[in-house]
mmCIF file of C-alpha atoms in Angstrom:
data_model
loop_
_atom_site.group_PDB
_atom_site.id
_atom_site.type_symbol
_atom_site.label_atom_id
_atom_site.label_comp_id
_atom_site.label_asym_id
_atom_site.label_seq_id
_atom_site.Cartn_x
_atom_site.Cartn_y
_atom_site.Cartn_z
ATOM 1 C CA UNK D 1 0.000 0.000 0.000
ATOM 2 C CA UNK D 2 1.465 3.379 -0.984
ATOM 3 C CA UNK D 3 0.021 6.821 -0.543
ATOM 4 C CA UNK D 4 1.117 10.364 -1.307
ATOM 5 C CA UNK D 5 -1.572 11.879 0.885
ATOM 6 C CA UNK D 6 -0.745 13.831 4.025
ATOM 7 C CA UNK D 7 -1.248 10.661 6.047
ATOM 8 C CA UNK D 8 -1.417 7.205 4.674
ATOM 9 C CA UNK D 9 -4.012 5.928 7.184
ATOM 10 C CA UNK D 10 -5.941 7.980 9.725
ATOM 11 C CA UNK D 11 -8.628 6.329 11.821
ATOM 12 C CA UNK D 12 -10.542 6.251 15.086
ATOM 13 C CA UNK D 13 -10.427 2.478 15.713
ATOM 14 C CA UNK D 14 -8.283 0.159 13.624
ATOM 15 C CA UNK D 15 -6.429 -3.116 13.671
ATOM 16 C CA UNK D 16 -3.933 -3.264 10.843
ATOM 17 C CA UNK D 17 -1.478 -5.833 9.516
ATOM 18 C CA UNK D 18 1.002 -4.778 6.842
ATOM 19 C CA UNK D 19 3.163 -7.098 4.756
ATOM 20 C CA UNK D 20 3.948 -4.599 1.994
ATOM 21 C CA UNK D 21 4.628 -0.856 2.005
ATOM 22 C CA UNK D 22 2.811 2.019 3.679
ATOM 23 C CA UNK D 23 4.087 5.563 3.149
ATOM 24 C CA UNK D 24 2.674 8.948 4.136
ATOM 25 C CA UNK D 25 4.002 12.466 3.734
ATOM 26 C CA UNK D 26 3.438 13.084 7.458
ATOM 27 C CA UNK D 27 2.834 9.877 9.425
ATOM 28 C CA UNK D 28 2.885 6.484 7.787
ATOM 29 C CA UNK D 29 0.073 5.183 10.024
ATOM 30 C CA UNK D 30 -1.796 7.320 12.554
ATOM 31 C CA UNK D 31 -4.541 6.039 14.878
ATOM 32 C CA UNK D 32 -6.580 8.536 16.899
ATOM 33 C CA UNK D 33 -7.551 5.938 19.507
ATOM 34 C CA UNK D 34 -6.111 2.694 20.798
ATOM 35 C CA UNK D 35 -5.053 0.386 18.005
ATOM 36 C CA UNK D 36 -3.091 -2.708 17.121
ATOM 37 C CA UNK D 37 -0.508 -2.652 14.341
ATOM 38 C CA UNK D 38 1.524 -5.587 13.084
ATOM 39 C CA UNK D 39 4.136 -4.797 10.458
ATOM 40 C CA UNK D 40 6.291 -7.299 8.597
ATOM 41 C CA UNK D 41 6.932 -4.959 5.677
ATOM 42 C CA UNK D 42 7.856 -1.261 5.525
ATOM 43 C CA UNK D 43 6.082 1.710 7.090
ATOM 44 C CA UNK D 44 7.437 5.217 6.442
ATOM 45 C CA UNK D 45 6.300 8.610 7.670
ATOM 46 C CA UNK D 46 8.294 11.072 5.606
ATOM 47 C CA UNK D 47 7.941 14.205 7.741
ATOM 48 C CA UNK D 48 6.580 12.950 11.054
ATOM 49 C CA UNK D 49 6.402 9.510 12.693
ATOM 50 C CA UNK D 50 6.371 6.154 11.028
ATOM 51 C CA UNK D 51 3.565 5.022 13.368
ATOM 52 C CA UNK D 52 1.494 7.141 15.766
ATOM 53 C CA UNK D 53 -0.950 5.640 18.278
ATOM 54 C CA UNK D 54 -2.525 8.673 19.905
ATOM 55 C CA UNK D 55 -4.416 6.710 22.538
ATOM 56 C CA UNK D 56 -2.110 3.757 23.070
ATOM 57 C CA UNK D 57 -2.210 0.161 21.920
ATOM 58 C CA UNK D 58 0.353 -2.241 20.519
ATOM 59 C CA UNK D 59 2.894 -1.982 17.715
ATOM 60 C CA UNK D 60 4.646 -5.169 16.622
ATOM 61 C CA UNK D 61 7.439 -4.871 14.075
ATOM 62 C CA UNK D 62 7.673 -8.535 13.125
ATOM 63 C CA UNK D 63 10.680 -10.223 11.548
ATOM 64 C CA UNK D 64 14.285 -9.178 11.030
ATOM 65 C CA UNK D 65 13.573 -7.373 7.726
ATOM 66 C CA UNK D 66 10.638 -5.307 8.994
ATOM 67 C CA UNK D 67 11.126 -1.530 9.026
ATOM 68 C CA UNK D 68 9.300 1.385 10.609
ATOM 69 C CA UNK D 69 10.863 4.782 9.985
ATOM 70 C CA UNK D 70 9.878 8.400 10.435
ATOM 71 C CA UNK D 71 11.346 11.771 9.571
ATOM 72 C CA UNK D 72 10.986 12.713 13.239
ATOM 73 C CA UNK D 73 10.176 9.629 15.370
ATOM 74 C CA UNK D 74 9.941 5.995 14.410
ATOM 75 C CA UNK D 75 7.022 5.147 16.722
ATOM 76 C CA UNK D 76 4.975 7.541 18.888
ATOM 77 C CA UNK D 77 2.711 5.682 21.299
ATOM 78 C CA UNK D 78 0.588 7.064 24.160
ATOM 79 C CA UNK D 79 0.978 4.042 26.429
ATOM 80 C CA UNK D 80 0.964 0.367 25.548
ATOM 81 C CA UNK D 81 3.571 -1.889 24.016
ATOM 82 C CA UNK D 82 6.146 -1.730 21.240
ATOM 83 C CA UNK D 83 7.674 -5.064 20.204
ATOM 84 C CA UNK D 84 10.477 -4.868 17.664
ATOM 85 C CA UNK D 85 12.251 -7.697 15.860
ATOM 86 C CA UNK D 86 13.483 -5.602 12.930
ATOM 87 C CA UNK D 87 14.388 -1.897 12.645
ATOM 88 C CA UNK D 88 12.630 1.144 14.071
ATOM 89 C CA UNK D 89 14.250 4.429 13.150
ATOM 90 C CA UNK D 90 13.471 8.062 13.938
ATOM 91 C CA UNK D 91 15.634 10.306 11.794
ATOM 92 C CA UNK D 92 15.474 13.556 13.785
ATOM 93 C CA UNK D 93 14.267 12.697 17.298
ATOM 94 C CA UNK D 94 13.337 9.355 18.890
ATOM 95 C CA UNK D 95 13.357 5.821 17.639
ATOM 96 C CA UNK D 96 10.473 5.095 20.036
ATOM 97 C CA UNK D 97 8.629 7.739 22.040
ATOM 98 C CA UNK D 98 6.537 6.091 24.781
ATOM 99 C CA UNK D 99 4.423 8.675 26.616
ATOM 100 C CA UNK D 100 2.392 6.802 29.185
ATOM 101 C CA UNK D 101 2.695 3.498 31.019
ATOM 102 C CA UNK D 102 3.918 0.618 28.902
ATOM 103 C CA UNK D 103 6.821 -1.367 27.562
ATOM 104 C CA UNK D 104 9.352 -1.470 24.755
ATOM 105 C CA UNK D 105 10.801 -4.869 23.842
ATOM 106 C CA UNK D 106 13.711 -4.955 21.405
ATOM 107 C CA UNK D 107 13.602 -8.684 20.731
ATOM 108 C CA UNK D 108 16.492 -10.703 19.298
ATOM 109 C CA UNK D 109 20.072 -9.828 18.461
ATOM 110 C CA UNK D 110 19.128 -8.412 15.029
ATOM 111 C CA UNK D 111 16.646 -5.907 16.461
ATOM 112 C CA UNK D 112 17.600 -2.225 16.160
ATOM 113 C CA UNK D 113 15.999 0.918 17.542
ATOM 114 C CA UNK D 114 17.757 4.156 16.635
ATOM 115 C CA UNK D 115 16.960 7.824 17.014
ATOM 116 C CA UNK D 116 18.511 10.971 15.604
ATOM 117 C CA UNK D 117 18.543 12.167 19.204
ATOM 118 C CA UNK D 118 17.546 9.343 21.592
ATOM 119 C CA UNK D 119 16.862 5.689 20.857
ATOM 120 C CA UNK D 120 13.995 5.195 23.343
ATOM 121 C CA UNK D 121 12.388 8.030 25.291
ATOM 122 C CA UNK D 122 9.854 7.071 27.984
ATOM 123 C CA UNK D 123 7.751 9.519 30.010
ATOM 124 C CA UNK D 124 4.377 9.908 31.661
ATOM 125 C CA UNK D 125 4.017 6.464 33.261
ATOM 126 C CA UNK D 126 5.772 3.381 34.593
ATOM 127 C CA UNK D 127 7.878 1.995 31.754
ATOM 128 C CA UNK D 128 9.883 -1.162 31.179
ATOM 129 C CA UNK D 129 12.447 -1.348 28.369
ATOM 130 C CA UNK D 130 13.865 -4.780 27.493
ATOM 131 C CA UNK D 131 16.757 -4.942 25.045
ATOM 132 C CA UNK D 132 18.281 -8.013 23.394
ATOM 133 C CA UNK D 133 19.526 -6.207 20.279
ATOM 134 C CA UNK D 134 20.821 -2.654 19.804
ATOM 135 C CA UNK D 135 19.402 0.662 20.944
ATOM 136 C CA UNK D 136 21.286 3.753 19.864
ATOM 137 C CA UNK D 137 20.987 7.508 20.163
ATOM 138 C CA UNK D 138 22.846 9.390 17.456
ATOM 139 C CA UNK D 139 23.105 12.674 19.348
ATOM 140 C CA UNK D 140 21.942 11.691 22.829
ATOM 141 C CA UNK D 141 21.504 8.739 25.176
ATOM 142 C CA UNK D 142 20.366 5.365 23.970
ATOM 143 C CA UNK D 143 17.553 5.226 26.560
ATOM 144 C CA UNK D 144 15.997 8.063 28.574
ATOM 145 C CA UNK D 145 13.355 7.782 31.302
ATOM 146 C CA UNK D 146 12.125 11.368 31.500
ATOM 147 C CA UNK D 147 10.471 13.137 34.463
ATOM 148 C CA UNK D 148 8.833 15.747 32.236
ATOM 149 C CA UNK D 149 5.334 14.346 32.955
ATOM 150 C CA UNK D 150 5.873 13.018 36.481
ATOM 151 C CA UNK D 151 8.153 10.728 38.465
ATOM 152 C CA UNK D 152 7.819 6.957 38.008
ATOM 153 C CA UNK D 153 9.663 3.784 38.994
ATOM 154 C CA UNK D 154 11.096 2.432 35.746
ATOM 155 C CA UNK D 155 12.952 -0.711 34.694
ATOM 156 C CA UNK D 156 15.577 -1.431 32.055
ATOM 157 C CA UNK D 157 16.570 -5.032 31.279
ATOM 158 C CA UNK D 158 19.612 -5.205 29.022
ATOM 159 C CA UNK D 159 21.282 -8.231 27.466
ATOM 160 C CA UNK D 160 22.181 -6.421 24.257
ATOM 161 C CA UNK D 161 23.938 -3.202 23.262
ATOM 162 C CA UNK D 162 22.932 0.313 24.267
ATOM 163 C CA UNK D 163 24.889 3.123 22.640
ATOM 164 C CA UNK D 164 24.720 6.756 23.677
ATOM 165 C CA UNK D 165 26.567 9.812 22.465
ATOM 166 C CA UNK D 166 27.766 12.676 24.618
ATOM 167 C CA UNK D 167 28.933 10.282 27.305
ATOM 168 C CA UNK D 168 25.602 8.832 28.514
ATOM 169 C CA UNK D 169 24.108 5.519 27.415
ATOM 170 C CA UNK D 170 21.126 5.495 29.814
ATOM 171 C CA UNK D 171 19.504 8.257 31.842
ATOM 172 C CA UNK D 172 16.978 7.329 34.532
ATOM 173 C CA UNK D 173 14.713 9.872 36.191
ATOM 174 C CA UNK D 174 13.917 10.585 39.828
ATOM 175 C CA UNK D 175 11.977 7.392 40.579
ATOM 176 C CA UNK D 176 13.130 4.219 42.347
ATOM 177 C CA UNK D 177 14.522 2.526 39.276
ATOM 178 C CA UNK D 178 15.899 -0.912 38.409
ATOM 179 C CA UNK D 179 18.626 -1.800 35.921
ATOM 180 C CA UNK D 180 18.934 -5.525 35.201
ATOM 181 C CA UNK D 181 22.120 -6.572 33.400
ATOM 182 C CA UNK D 182 22.107 -9.955 31.665
ATOM 183 C CA UNK D 183 24.518 -12.041 29.651
ATOM 184 C CA UNK D 184 25.882 -10.152 26.645
ATOM 185 C CA UNK D 185 25.009 -6.680 27.914
ATOM 186 C CA UNK D 186 27.157 -3.733 26.893
ATOM 187 C CA UNK D 187 26.879 0.029 27.232
ATOM 188 C CA UNK D 188 28.659 2.761 25.299
ATOM 189 C CA UNK D 189 28.557 5.616 27.770
ATOM 190 C CA UNK D 190 27.585 5.796 31.412
ATOM 191 C CA UNK D 191 24.357 4.725 33.094
ATOM 192 C CA UNK D 192 22.933 7.477 35.298
ATOM 193 C CA UNK D 193 20.545 6.393 38.048
ATOM 194 C CA UNK D 194 19.234 9.880 38.765
ATOM 195 C CA UNK D 195 17.480 10.665 42.034
ATOM 196 C CA UNK D 196 15.492 8.119 44.033
ATOM 197 C CA UNK D 197 16.607 4.755 45.393
ATOM 198 C CA UNK D 198 18.045 2.927 42.403
ATOM 199 C CA UNK D 199 19.285 -0.628 41.993
ATOM 200 C CA UNK D 200 21.547 -2.528 39.597
ATOM 201 C CA UNK D 201 20.963 -6.278 39.429
ATOM 202 C CA UNK D 202 23.335 -8.646 37.626
ATOM 203 C CA UNK D 203 20.994 -11.475 36.723
ATOM 204 C CA UNK D 204 21.886 -15.156 36.397
ATOM 205 C CA UNK D 205 24.183 -15.791 33.431
ATOM 206 C CA UNK D 206 25.694 -12.320 33.435
ATOM 207 C CA UNK D 207 29.485 -12.122 33.265
ATOM 208 C CA UNK D 208 29.984 -8.387 33.296
ATOM 209 C CA UNK D 209 32.823 -5.929 33.767
ATOM 210 C CA UNK D 210 30.520 -2.906 33.496
ATOM 211 C CA UNK D 211 31.366 -0.260 36.106
ATOM 212 C CA UNK D 212 30.527 3.056 34.412
ATOM 213 C CA UNK D 213 27.497 3.986 36.490
ATOM 214 C CA UNK D 214 26.455 6.722 38.902
ATOM 215 C CA UNK D 215 23.479 7.491 41.109
ATOM 216 C CA UNK D 216 22.714 3.918 42.187
ATOM 217 C CA UNK D 217 22.321 2.975 45.836
ATOM 218 C CA UNK D 218 22.203 -0.840 45.617
ATOM 219 C CA UNK D 219 23.986 -3.509 43.577
ATOM 220 C CA UNK D 220 22.743 -7.116 43.650
ATOM 221 C CA UNK D 221 24.603 -10.051 42.117
ATOM 222 C CA UNK D 222 22.244 -12.981 41.584
ATOM 223 C CA UNK D 223 23.217 -16.624 41.891
ATOM 224 C CA UNK D 224 24.916 -17.662 38.653
ATOM 225 C CA UNK D 225 26.066 -14.120 37.829
ATOM 226 C CA UNK D 226 29.596 -12.705 37.841
ATOM 227 C CA UNK D 227 30.566 -9.062 38.150
ATOM 228 C CA UNK D 228 34.128 -7.777 37.851
ATOM 229 C CA UNK D 229 34.132 -4.256 39.244
ATOM 230 C CA UNK D 230 36.803 -1.672 38.480
ATOM 231 C CA UNK D 231 35.060 1.309 40.089
ATOM 232 C CA UNK D 232 35.200 2.682 43.616
ATOM 233 C CA UNK D 233 31.968 1.824 45.400
ATOM 234 C CA UNK D 234 30.907 4.683 47.664
ATOM 235 C CA UNK D 235 27.636 4.630 49.628
ATOM 236 C CA UNK D 236 26.452 1.587 47.685
ATOM 237 C CA UNK D 237 25.056 -1.527 49.342
ATOM 238 C CA UNK D 238 26.214 -4.736 47.614
ATOM 239 C CA UNK D 239 24.317 -8.016 47.907
ATOM 240 C CA UNK D 240 26.370 -10.890 46.542
ATOM 241 C CA UNK D 241 24.759 -14.259 45.848
ATOM 242 C CA UNK D 242 26.960 -14.805 42.794
ATOM 243 C CA UNK D 243 30.604 -13.879 42.171
ATOM 244 C CA UNK D 244 32.107 -10.445 42.769
ATOM 245 C CA UNK D 245 35.653 -9.561 41.743
ATOM 246 C CA UNK D 246 36.786 -6.143 42.835
#
């Protein structure tokens, strides 16, 4: 499906599955209310977002060759879930903008979320970001949990690669946040816990040397996990059920 109209698809209630091509001069697909989108083809919003769900819902980018791209953001979603197995790209701003409670799952090692500024930006509700692939911010952090619309307790689970520019890979807000580090996790840049009571947990299977973090009050090493620390731990409580090398 291909359109040169201002928006390719605008609706009040829709469920849509795309296996071909959808293109709009503003958004590729825009739903005014909660919707469900499954894409295994290509969705492009030339000047705005690839996909916009103005009242939440679910976006599934299915398969390693699937692509959602936007001139500004890749996916804008007002709460709900984004599941990506392919590529989601926002050229100017965010790969995924989640404003409201929900989750972003970057599933599989081939999955990529990239933003011209930030890879994933979450605000306005409790958010969980799970990464098995790559999340990258071209001119900012890979993942940001923003306090612009309130303070929430957020979670990041990383067993993939998160790349930030300007020195920060992940920026948490002022909530009581949790960073879970699994096997294969890497960060380019620091992880900033922000305010609140924040925790890093090395989960079973992790064998990590990551020590570039600040603003965390607790570190837990689960049974079956190994952490080799090269940083100075100040005012941090460490719970070790695995292996700690310092």
